[in-house]
Amino acid sequence: MPPKAEAAGHERGRRRAARYGILLTALLTVAALSSDHGPRVLRTTSRGAYAARIGNSDSRPPDGPPSTTGADLHVLHAVTRGETLIVTVALTGAAPGGVTVTDTAGNTYRPAGQTNDRDRLLLFAAVGARPLDTLDLITVRWPRAATAHTSVDAFRGITAAGPWIEAQPDPRDSTSAESIRIGGLPLCAEGDLFFTAVNAPTGPAPRFDAPWREAPWLPVDADAPLREPTLATAYRSITSTDSDCTVHGTATPPWQSITLRLR
């Protein structure tokens, strides 16, 4: 064979050997992953996280009017683009009719849970919200009610909301404080984030047991005394060691609760 042809043949052989080596390495890697040494378990962490309490309002006598039809919530913490806003509305002695939530940024708030008694508890969700700053307002309107509590909580890394479940105590329960155990949703998977709202109209405010974390109630008027609201919200992440997403805590009947899955 001429010297030039022999050199070209050696070069082609080296390239072919390199390709075979890469292919053999890939095949060995696949074989190792599918071997009988046991399944490979991928541990994931929750994508969702609590961001901040965005606003809250307490409308009840004697400081508030005898009856109320809505609240304008000042944004206390800026909302970045893409965060999810959960608005909780608790009404006591409310007339029939719809409840609406709007804001000055044009976000759309969809119903995410409700109870149907005279004392009403409702959730609204804006997933992937437009940004809000401290000059914006979140406006909630409802039929005339004796008292009302509203709160807005923001979460990061949420792409969907739902399903939800409502709960309330047995009517035969006494009015003394009791432990609450609200059943979990059928879907409770690692990486989910759960949000719960509990309203106890006769007070005191509900309390939650770990691993649930209560969202703070923030003072709006520095000159007004801070009163303990009867509405409380809390959240928790589901890890690989969690067997259920049950809500544990203490509340005074007649309380109402809605638990919402965020993911």
mmCIF file of C-alpha atoms in Angstrom:
data_model
loop_
_atom_site.group_PDB
_atom_site.id
_atom_site.type_symbol
_atom_site.label_atom_id
_atom_site.label_comp_id
_atom_site.label_asym_id
_atom_site.label_seq_id
_atom_site.Cartn_x
_atom_site.Cartn_y
_atom_site.Cartn_z
ATOM 1 C CA MET A 1 0.000 0.000 0.000
ATOM 2 C CA PRO A 2 1.345 3.453 -0.855
ATOM 3 C CA PRO A 3 2.529 5.422 2.228
ATOM 4 C CA LYS A 4 -0.173 8.089 1.868
ATOM 5 C CA ALA A 5 -2.975 5.551 1.569
ATOM 6 C CA GLU A 6 -1.624 3.623 4.580
ATOM 7 C CA ALA A 7 -1.579 6.821 6.725
ATOM 8 C CA ALA A 8 -5.155 7.655 5.709
ATOM 9 C CA GLY A 9 -6.256 4.138 6.646
ATOM 10 C CA HIS A 10 -4.698 4.454 10.120
ATOM 11 C CA GLU A 11 -6.490 7.808 10.656
ATOM 12 C CA ARG A 12 -9.871 6.327 9.716
ATOM 13 C CA GLY A 13 -9.223 3.433 12.077
ATOM 14 C CA ARG A 14 -8.437 5.757 14.985
ATOM 15 C CA ARG A 15 -11.660 7.741 14.402
ATOM 16 C CA ARG A 16 -13.696 4.536 14.179
ATOM 17 C CA ALA A 17 -12.167 3.266 17.428
ATOM 18 C CA ALA A 18 -12.977 6.532 19.185
ATOM 19 C CA ARG A 19 -16.621 6.295 18.098
ATOM 20 C CA TYR A 20 -16.809 2.707 19.298
ATOM 21 C CA GLY A 21 -15.338 3.756 22.651
ATOM 22 C CA ILE A 22 -17.957 6.485 23.157
ATOM 23 C CA LEU A 23 -20.774 4.074 22.222
ATOM 24 C CA LEU A 24 -19.438 1.364 24.553
ATOM 25 C CA THR A 25 -19.253 3.854 27.459
ATOM 26 C CA ALA A 26 -22.888 4.876 26.880
ATOM 27 C CA LEU A 27 -24.030 1.242 26.773
ATOM 28 C CA LEU A 28 -22.203 0.436 30.016
ATOM 29 C CA THR A 29 -23.785 3.474 31.700
ATOM 30 C CA VAL A 30 -27.302 2.369 30.676
ATOM 31 C CA ALA A 31 -26.582 -1.165 31.867
ATOM 32 C CA ALA A 32 -25.409 0.094 35.233
ATOM 33 C CA LEU A 33 -28.549 2.216 35.710
ATOM 34 C CA SER A 34 -30.825 -0.721 34.853
ATOM 35 C CA SER A 35 -28.951 -3.368 36.834
ATOM 36 C CA ASP A 36 -30.366 -5.308 39.802
ATOM 37 C CA HIS A 37 -28.487 -3.299 42.396
ATOM 38 C CA GLY A 38 -31.773 -1.605 43.469
ATOM 39 C CA PRO A 39 -33.932 1.272 42.189
ATOM 40 C CA ARG A 40 -32.510 4.754 41.899
ATOM 41 C CA VAL A 41 -34.571 7.144 44.043
ATOM 42 C CA LEU A 42 -34.525 10.818 43.115
ATOM 43 C CA ARG A 43 -35.123 13.091 46.101
ATOM 44 C CA THR A 44 -36.808 16.345 45.222
ATOM 45 C CA THR A 45 -37.591 19.398 47.277
ATOM 46 C CA SER A 46 -40.649 21.587 47.078
ATOM 47 C CA ARG A 47 -40.573 24.126 44.285
ATOM 48 C CA GLY A 48 -43.096 26.288 46.130
ATOM 49 C CA ALA A 49 -42.219 28.516 49.055
ATOM 50 C CA TYR A 50 -43.961 31.131 51.153
ATOM 51 C CA ALA A 51 -43.004 34.664 50.142
ATOM 52 C CA ALA A 52 -44.779 37.190 52.401
ATOM 53 C CA ARG A 53 -48.019 38.475 53.856
ATOM 54 C CA ILE A 54 -49.081 41.069 51.295
ATOM 55 C CA GLY A 55 -51.974 42.655 53.173
ATOM 56 C CA ASN A 56 -54.783 42.101 55.669
ATOM 57 C CA SER A 57 -57.897 43.879 56.923
ATOM 58 C CA ASP A 58 -60.055 43.595 60.059
ATOM 59 C CA SER A 59 -63.578 45.047 59.770
ATOM 60 C CA ARG A 60 -65.714 44.627 62.879
ATOM 61 C CA PRO A 61 -67.368 46.706 65.605
ATOM 62 C CA PRO A 62 -66.660 48.729 67.648
ATOM 63 C CA ASP A 63 -63.872 50.232 65.514
ATOM 64 C CA GLY A 64 -65.457 49.335 62.212
ATOM 65 C CA PRO A 65 -68.906 50.117 60.877
ATOM 66 C CA PRO A 66 -71.905 48.044 62.077
ATOM 67 C CA SER A 67 -71.898 46.385 58.683
ATOM 68 C CA THR A 68 -69.426 46.372 55.827
ATOM 69 C CA THR A 69 -69.407 45.673 52.088
ATOM 70 C CA GLY A 70 -65.740 45.564 51.184
ATOM 71 C CA ALA A 71 -62.125 46.419 51.910
ATOM 72 C CA ASP A 72 -59.251 48.115 50.090
ATOM 73 C CA LEU A 73 -56.028 46.377 51.089
ATOM 74 C CA HIS A 74 -52.794 48.317 50.801
ATOM 75 C CA VAL A 75 -49.930 46.210 49.458
ATOM 76 C CA LEU A 76 -47.512 45.942 52.392
ATOM 77 C CA HIS A 77 -44.812 43.953 50.542
ATOM 78 C CA ALA A 78 -43.999 44.202 46.831
ATOM 79 C CA VAL A 79 -45.060 41.254 44.662
ATOM 80 C CA THR A 80 -42.619 40.148 41.959
ATOM 81 C CA ARG A 81 -43.808 38.922 38.569
ATOM 82 C CA GLY A 82 -44.890 35.283 38.585
ATOM 83 C CA GLU A 83 -45.713 34.938 42.267
ATOM 84 C CA THR A 84 -49.038 33.394 43.287
ATOM 85 C CA LEU A 85 -51.443 35.378 45.475
ATOM 86 C CA ILE A 86 -53.976 33.663 47.746
ATOM 87 C CA VAL A 87 -56.750 35.940 49.045
ATOM 88 C CA THR A 88 -58.739 34.719 52.057
ATOM 89 C CA VAL A 89 -62.117 36.278 52.901
ATOM 90 C CA ALA A 90 -63.984 35.420 56.130
ATOM 91 C CA LEU A 91 -67.488 36.901 56.531
ATOM 92 C CA THR A 92 -69.803 36.692 59.545
ATOM 93 C CA GLY A 93 -73.513 37.361 59.160
ATOM 94 C CA ALA A 94 -73.178 37.913 55.424
ATOM 95 C CA ALA A 95 -76.050 38.460 53.026
ATOM 96 C CA PRO A 96 -76.328 36.269 49.906
ATOM 97 C CA GLY A 97 -74.379 37.374 46.866
ATOM 98 C CA GLY A 98 -71.077 37.172 45.087
ATOM 99 C CA VAL A 99 -67.616 38.141 46.338
ATOM 100 C CA THR A 100 -65.074 39.693 43.968
ATOM 101 C CA VAL A 101 -61.338 40.464 44.136
ATOM 102 C CA THR A 102 -59.523 42.915 41.851
ATOM 103 C CA ASP A 103 -56.311 44.945 41.999
ATOM 104 C CA THR A 104 -54.765 47.958 40.336
ATOM 105 C CA ALA A 105 -52.354 45.775 38.312
ATOM 106 C CA GLY A 106 -55.179 43.957 36.509
ATOM 107 C CA ASN A 107 -54.603 40.482 37.968
ATOM 108 C CA THR A 108 -57.353 37.866 37.662
ATOM 109 C CA TYR A 109 -58.407 36.182 40.920
ATOM 110 C CA ARG A 110 -60.193 32.864 40.465
ATOM 111 C CA PRO A 111 -62.307 31.147 43.161
ATOM 112 C CA ALA A 112 -60.189 28.474 44.864
ATOM 113 C CA GLY A 113 -62.509 27.284 47.643
ATOM 114 C CA GLN A 114 -65.567 28.297 49.632
ATOM 115 C CA THR A 115 -67.963 27.272 52.390
ATOM 116 C CA ASN A 116 -71.675 27.782 51.885
ATOM 117 C CA ASP A 117 -72.984 28.691 55.344
ATOM 118 C CA ARG A 118 -74.132 32.105 56.571
ATOM 119 C CA ASP A 119 -70.645 32.543 58.038
ATOM 120 C CA ARG A 120 -68.683 32.304 54.819
ATOM 121 C CA LEU A 121 -65.038 31.493 54.152
ATOM 122 C CA LEU A 122 -63.667 31.943 50.628
ATOM 123 C CA LEU A 123 -60.315 31.619 48.839
ATOM 124 C CA PHE A 124 -59.250 33.294 45.592
ATOM 125 C CA ALA A 125 -56.028 32.567 43.673
ATOM 126 C CA ALA A 126 -54.021 34.584 41.142
ATOM 127 C CA VAL A 127 -51.391 32.181 39.754
ATOM 128 C CA GLY A 128 -48.451 33.835 38.005
ATOM 129 C CA ALA A 129 -49.469 37.321 39.080
ATOM 130 C CA ARG A 130 -48.372 40.594 37.599
ATOM 131 C CA PRO A 131 -46.069 42.632 39.866
ATOM 132 C CA LEU A 132 -47.511 44.844 42.586
ATOM 133 C CA ASP A 133 -45.763 47.536 44.597
ATOM 134 C CA THR A 134 -46.693 49.446 47.725
ATOM 135 C CA LEU A 135 -48.675 52.013 45.714
ATOM 136 C CA ASP A 136 -51.079 49.317 44.489
ATOM 137 C CA LEU A 137 -54.371 48.255 46.084
ATOM 138 C CA ILE A 138 -56.167 44.920 46.280
ATOM 139 C CA THR A 139 -59.929 45.495 46.439
ATOM 140 C CA VAL A 140 -62.361 42.929 47.872
ATOM 141 C CA ARG A 141 -66.130 43.410 47.616
ATOM 142 C CA TRP A 142 -68.843 41.313 49.284
ATOM 143 C CA PRO A 143 -72.529 41.539 50.247
ATOM 144 C CA ARG A 144 -73.279 43.354 53.486
ATOM 145 C CA ALA A 145 -71.732 41.503 56.449
ATOM 146 C CA ALA A 146 -71.550 42.095 60.204
ATOM 147 C CA THR A 147 -67.812 41.437 60.395
ATOM 148 C CA ALA A 148 -65.140 40.621 57.842
ATOM 149 C CA HIS A 149 -61.501 39.564 57.827
ATOM 150 C CA THR A 150 -59.381 39.494 54.682
ATOM 151 C CA SER A 151 -55.771 38.507 54.093
ATOM 152 C CA VAL A 152 -53.442 38.086 51.111
ATOM 153 C CA ASP A 153 -50.446 35.729 51.101
ATOM 154 C CA ALA A 154 -47.849 35.373 48.327
ATOM 155 C CA PHE A 155 -46.004 32.199 47.267
ATOM 156 C CA ARG A 156 -43.086 31.594 44.896
ATOM 157 C CA GLY A 157 -42.625 28.730 42.441
ATOM 158 C CA ILE A 158 -46.325 27.831 42.129
ATOM 159 C CA THR A 159 -47.779 26.923 38.720
ATOM 160 C CA ALA A 160 -51.231 25.563 39.698
ATOM 161 C CA ALA A 161 -53.767 25.638 42.531
ATOM 162 C CA GLY A 162 -56.275 22.956 43.487
ATOM 163 C CA PRO A 163 -58.010 20.855 44.503
ATOM 164 C CA TRP A 164 -59.396 22.051 47.842
ATOM 165 C CA ILE A 165 -61.369 20.619 50.767
ATOM 166 C CA GLU A 166 -63.608 22.343 53.337
ATOM 167 C CA ALA A 167 -64.261 21.305 56.942
ATOM 168 C CA GLN A 168 -66.174 22.409 60.022
ATOM 169 C CA PRO A 169 -66.822 20.928 63.490
ATOM 170 C CA ASP A 170 -69.749 18.725 64.399
ATOM 171 C CA PRO A 171 -72.732 20.946 65.425
ATOM 172 C CA ARG A 172 -72.954 19.043 68.692
ATOM 173 C CA ASP A 173 -69.501 20.216 69.797
ATOM 174 C CA SER A 174 -69.294 22.680 72.674
ATOM 175 C CA THR A 175 -68.046 26.265 72.341
ATOM 176 C CA SER A 176 -64.837 25.562 74.243
ATOM 177 C CA ALA A 177 -61.540 25.408 72.407
ATOM 178 C CA GLU A 178 -60.875 22.015 70.915
ATOM 179 C CA SER A 179 -58.256 20.310 68.827
ATOM 180 C CA ILE A 180 -58.953 20.371 65.106
ATOM 181 C CA ARG A 181 -57.948 17.591 62.787
ATOM 182 C CA ILE A 182 -58.890 18.384 59.219
ATOM 183 C CA GLY A 183 -58.569 15.471 56.838
ATOM 184 C CA GLY A 184 -56.018 15.706 54.076
ATOM 185 C CA LEU A 185 -56.708 15.770 50.358
ATOM 186 C CA PRO A 186 -56.567 12.538 48.328
ATOM 187 C CA LEU A 187 -53.651 14.010 46.373
ATOM 188 C CA CYS A 188 -50.729 14.625 48.692
ATOM 189 C CA ALA A 189 -47.382 14.220 46.952
ATOM 190 C CA GLU A 190 -43.798 15.116 47.744
ATOM 191 C CA GLY A 191 -43.003 18.617 46.547
ATOM 192 C CA ASP A 192 -46.534 19.959 47.057
ATOM 193 C CA LEU A 193 -47.224 22.997 49.203
ATOM 194 C CA PHE A 194 -50.488 23.178 51.154
ATOM 195 C CA PHE A 195 -52.314 26.284 52.318
ATOM 196 C CA THR A 196 -55.057 26.310 54.944
ATOM 197 C CA ALA A 197 -57.362 29.012 56.293
ATOM 198 C CA VAL A 198 -59.370 28.636 59.510
ATOM 199 C CA ASN A 199 -61.874 31.179 60.811
ATOM 200 C CA ALA A 200 -63.302 30.967 64.351
ATOM 201 C CA PRO A 201 -65.828 33.850 64.548
ATOM 202 C CA THR A 202 -66.225 33.717 68.339
ATOM 203 C CA GLY A 203 -62.441 33.694 68.907
ATOM 204 C CA PRO A 204 -59.773 33.313 70.005
ATOM 205 C CA ALA A 205 -57.700 32.953 66.851
ATOM 206 C CA PRO A 206 -56.941 29.396 65.694
ATOM 207 C CA ARG A 207 -53.509 27.918 66.366
ATOM 208 C CA PHE A 208 -51.627 25.402 64.227
ATOM 209 C CA ASP A 209 -49.311 22.547 65.164
ATOM 210 C CA ALA A 210 -45.985 21.858 63.433
ATOM 211 C CA PRO A 211 -45.101 21.327 60.642
ATOM 212 C CA TRP A 212 -47.760 23.915 59.725
ATOM 213 C CA ARG A 213 -46.436 27.490 59.816
ATOM 214 C CA GLU A 214 -48.804 30.344 60.539
ATOM 215 C CA ALA A 215 -48.701 33.437 58.321
ATOM 216 C CA PRO A 216 -48.276 36.666 60.341
ATOM 217 C CA TRP A 217 -51.065 39.199 60.808
ATOM 218 C CA LEU A 218 -49.472 42.578 60.088
ATOM 219 C CA PRO A 219 -50.477 45.943 61.584
ATOM 220 C CA VAL A 220 -51.821 48.348 58.957
ATOM 221 C CA ASP A 221 -52.382 51.451 61.096
ATOM 222 C CA ALA A 222 -49.478 52.105 63.469
ATOM 223 C CA ASP A 223 -51.686 54.247 65.719
ATOM 224 C CA ALA A 224 -54.461 51.649 66.086
ATOM 225 C CA PRO A 225 -54.151 48.843 68.645
ATOM 226 C CA LEU A 226 -53.474 45.464 67.059
ATOM 227 C CA ARG A 227 -56.379 43.116 67.702
ATOM 228 C CA GLU A 228 -56.087 39.375 67.381
ATOM 229 C CA PRO A 229 -58.081 38.352 64.300
ATOM 230 C CA THR A 230 -60.333 35.313 64.297
ATOM 231 C CA LEU A 231 -58.987 34.357 60.860
ATOM 232 C CA ALA A 232 -55.666 32.516 60.613
ATOM 233 C CA THR A 233 -53.815 31.062 57.628
ATOM 234 C CA ALA A 234 -50.940 28.590 57.543
ATOM 235 C CA TYR A 235 -48.868 26.578 55.063
ATOM 236 C CA ARG A 236 -46.561 23.559 54.867
ATOM 237 C CA SER A 237 -44.434 21.677 52.326
ATOM 238 C CA ILE A 238 -44.806 17.938 51.751
ATOM 239 C CA THR A 239 -41.563 15.948 51.962
ATOM 240 C CA SER A 240 -40.714 12.355 51.087
ATOM 241 C CA THR A 241 -41.291 11.263 54.706
ATOM 242 C CA ASP A 242 -44.809 12.738 55.023
ATOM 243 C CA SER A 243 -47.624 10.188 55.068
ATOM 244 C CA ASP A 244 -50.504 12.669 54.890
ATOM 245 C CA CYS A 245 -51.322 16.374 54.714
ATOM 246 C CA THR A 246 -53.741 16.582 57.641
ATOM 247 C CA VAL A 247 -54.202 19.937 59.385
ATOM 248 C CA HIS A 248 -53.613 19.843 63.149
ATOM 249 C CA GLY A 249 -54.310 22.684 65.554
ATOM 250 C CA THR A 250 -56.721 24.248 68.034
ATOM 251 C CA ALA A 251 -59.824 26.351 67.353
ATOM 252 C CA THR A 252 -63.083 27.298 69.071
ATOM 253 C CA PRO A 253 -66.319 26.062 67.448
ATOM 254 C CA PRO A 254 -68.039 27.019 65.259
ATOM 255 C CA TRP A 255 -64.917 27.235 63.072
ATOM 256 C CA GLN A 256 -64.626 26.830 59.308
ATOM 257 C CA SER A 257 -61.650 25.714 57.259
ATOM 258 C CA ILE A 258 -60.491 25.423 53.654
ATOM 259 C CA THR A 259 -57.292 23.595 52.680
ATOM 260 C CA LEU A 260 -55.855 24.199 49.211
ATOM 261 C CA ARG A 261 -53.152 22.312 47.324
ATOM 262 C CA LEU A 262 -50.483 24.412 45.558
ATOM 263 C CA ARG A 263 -47.989 22.869 43.131
#
